[in-house]
Amino acid sequence: MVTKVPPRPARRPHRAHGALRVLLASGVAATSLVVAPGTARAEDDKAGGTTLTVAVSQSIDSLSPFLAQKLTSTSIHRLAYEYLTNYDPKDARTIPGLATEWKPSPDKLTWTYTIRGDSYWSDGTQATAEDAAWTFTKMMTDPNAATANGSFTANFEKVTAPDPQTLVIKLKKPQATMTALDVPIVPKHVWEKVGDFSKFNNDRQFPVVGNGPFVITDYKVDQYVKLKPNRKFWRGAPKFDELVFKYYKDGDAAVAALQKGEVSFVPNLTPAQADALKTQKNIKVNDAPGRRFFALATNPGARSRDGRTFGNGHKALLDPAVRKALFLAVDRTTLVDKVFQGHAVEGEGYIPPRFGSYFWKPDGDQVRRYDPEEAAKVLDAAGYRKNGEGKRVGKDGRPLDFRILCHATDPNDKAVGKYLQEWWGELGIGLKVECLDSVSDPWTKGDYDLAFDGWSVNPDPDYVLSIHTCGALPATPKDSGATDNFICDKEFDGLYAQQAVEYDTAKRADLVKRMQSRLYDTGYMNVMAYPNALEAYRTDQIASITTMPEAAGNLWGQDGYWSWWSAVPAAPGSGGSGSGGSSTGVIAGIGAVVVVAVGLGVVLGLRRRSTADDRE
């Protein structure tokens, strides 16, 4: 599914007067963690070989920032590379990243960023505006380099670096995401040697050169990714001596490893796992509103931008009546109560309620309520009647027997699949639940009828909206695109184009809501729930760690690197408190950043795919 990528609290835009500038305040926060490049903090010297191990169930699709779309991969890239801007962990407002300040021209077609002078690549080379200009230009000129994040640069006309600390981006038309460019900046002197960007996965030579808080030092497919602190990181090096993302195909095995102290943190718990862990000594369970949605996606007919169709999706799903009937026979309330056991919110619109300014819900006659009797009437009226065996058949006599892609590592998929088999079976529709370790291959080939889908949503919704545009389709059937589900709707595209250039926050929010309404009405996706972030960590290994947002936030899949960068090792032999807890005290120094927001009246967040939460 796409955990890409999930509900959040309202991120309300901040209005202010004057030019858009983000300045580093001076003489603030005596506890700041910012240190000189290459200088290790005293606390790190005392850490004594501490390792923070995170259990993950999602395979790495690529260690190349130009190709990766899955949540685990993009989360690792947030640790290894700086973006131009970042998010404040307290409230997700835009704060400096590689850029310390930025300003648009009066016509908003030219944006000038000041690149910090204290960011160094892990090989000792200073990071400059030339690295950012090269990264963006490569995405603009090489389609393969635009695979993951091309939507951000599609409107760029020219990107230059007049000097090492100045980056200038000229646009073809205004673009509302200029403080939310969720693109890892890579070192030009390393990446300019790469040939075919469609095949280079950045996993041939270690350590991988980056300028984020961590350095990728080793990787074994479906085993682990290892990282070490970047001692040259401008904000200060992390306090753990090593960070390991360890792959577990089975969630119960990951929980058992947490109980034995073999891993420090486990995300994506089931309600039963979370309840069992709450009573365990030295384990803290975090149960907070999530940033992703859980949806049912139908194959709308896989196609490429050159007009060719491919895949073997069931043709009956091209009929809106069939899709409507299927969705009318889905009881969201039961799924929230029985599958998620109350650790979720019933699904409605595409953007979770955590993002209050963009959250939308259907109203009146637009709402698809659970109504199996109405579903049967819709099918009858559309000509899909039951035969003598009680099976629904189409006008061609073909039974309505569907397949649904299920993630073998996600127990929620399997549980929901059983309910769908029961509910749709009563309509005379068959369903085969096909659980696979990786759904990527059949999904990208269009070889599916339905699929369990989900994305982690960023404070700025541009990315998760862009994956449903016609431009996100693959160029040809043999290519890979950024599309989530092959949806291509001209009305949706028109609204997307409007919101992309709208700087007025209220008007843009209205356009985003209209896009969700249109996506809802096309009937290709049914958002069933907004799951909570259910996760746990060992308090005898992690003394404190930062949630995002500060109040009732998540640890895994954040819009930034705050959780793992901030984590403080527990004192040897402390045994932890047993009650754990999260802390934002370790983020001292972010308070030294003052954000003076745009005269445009908008501060936008990065999308997450982060986070592409990506298809899982």
PDB file of C-alpha atoms in Angstrom, residues 20 36 44 56 120 138 178 197 214 226 233 289 296 405 435 443 447 455 480 503 527 531 558 592 594 602:
ATOM      1  CA  LEU A  20       9.241  36.334   2.098  1.00  0.00           C
ATOM      2  CA  ALA A  36      31.049  23.924  13.570  1.00  0.00           C
ATOM      3  CA  ASP A  44      28.487  12.051  21.288  1.00  0.00           C
ATOM      4  CA  VAL A  56      10.754  -1.748   8.835  1.00  0.00           C
ATOM      5  CA  TYR A 120      29.379  20.290   4.028  1.00  0.00           C
ATOM      6  CA  LYS A 138      19.204  17.473 -14.232  1.00  0.00           C
ATOM      7  CA  MET A 178       8.351  27.196  -3.901  1.00  0.00           C
ATOM      8  CA  PHE A 197      19.669   7.648 -14.146  1.00  0.00           C
ATOM      9  CA  PHE A 214      23.310  10.844   8.714  1.00  0.00           C
ATOM     10  CA  LYS A 226      23.009   1.263   8.040  1.00  0.00           C
ATOM     11  CA  PHE A 233      26.157  18.353   9.750  1.00  0.00           C
ATOM     12  CA  PRO A 289      -3.365  10.806  14.680  1.00  0.00           C
ATOM     13  CA  LEU A 296      -9.511   0.955  -1.962  1.00  0.00           C
ATOM     14  CA  LEU A 405      -3.690  -6.646  -4.553  1.00  0.00           C
ATOM     15  CA  CYS A 435      -1.273 -11.024  -0.973  1.00  0.00           C
ATOM     16  CA  TRP A 443       0.690  -2.561  -9.991  1.00  0.00           C
ATOM     17  CA  ASP A 447      -2.058  -6.347 -13.868  1.00  0.00           C
ATOM     18  CA  TRP A 455      -0.121   7.477   1.044  1.00  0.00           C
ATOM     19  CA  SER A 480       7.705   3.950 -15.156  1.00  0.00           C
ATOM     20  CA  TYR A 503      -0.594  31.942  -3.749  1.00  0.00           C
ATOM     21  CA  VAL A 527     -10.854   6.219   1.187  1.00  0.00           C
ATOM     22  CA  PRO A 531      -5.286   5.053  10.629  1.00  0.00           C
ATOM     23  CA  GLN A 558       8.001  12.505   9.651  1.00  0.00           C
ATOM     24  CA  ALA A 592      17.045  29.866  17.178  1.00  0.00           C
ATOM     25  CA  VAL A 594      12.962  32.895  13.233  1.00  0.00           C
ATOM     26  CA  VAL A 602       1.379  31.714   2.501  1.00  0.00           C
TER      27      VAL A 602
END
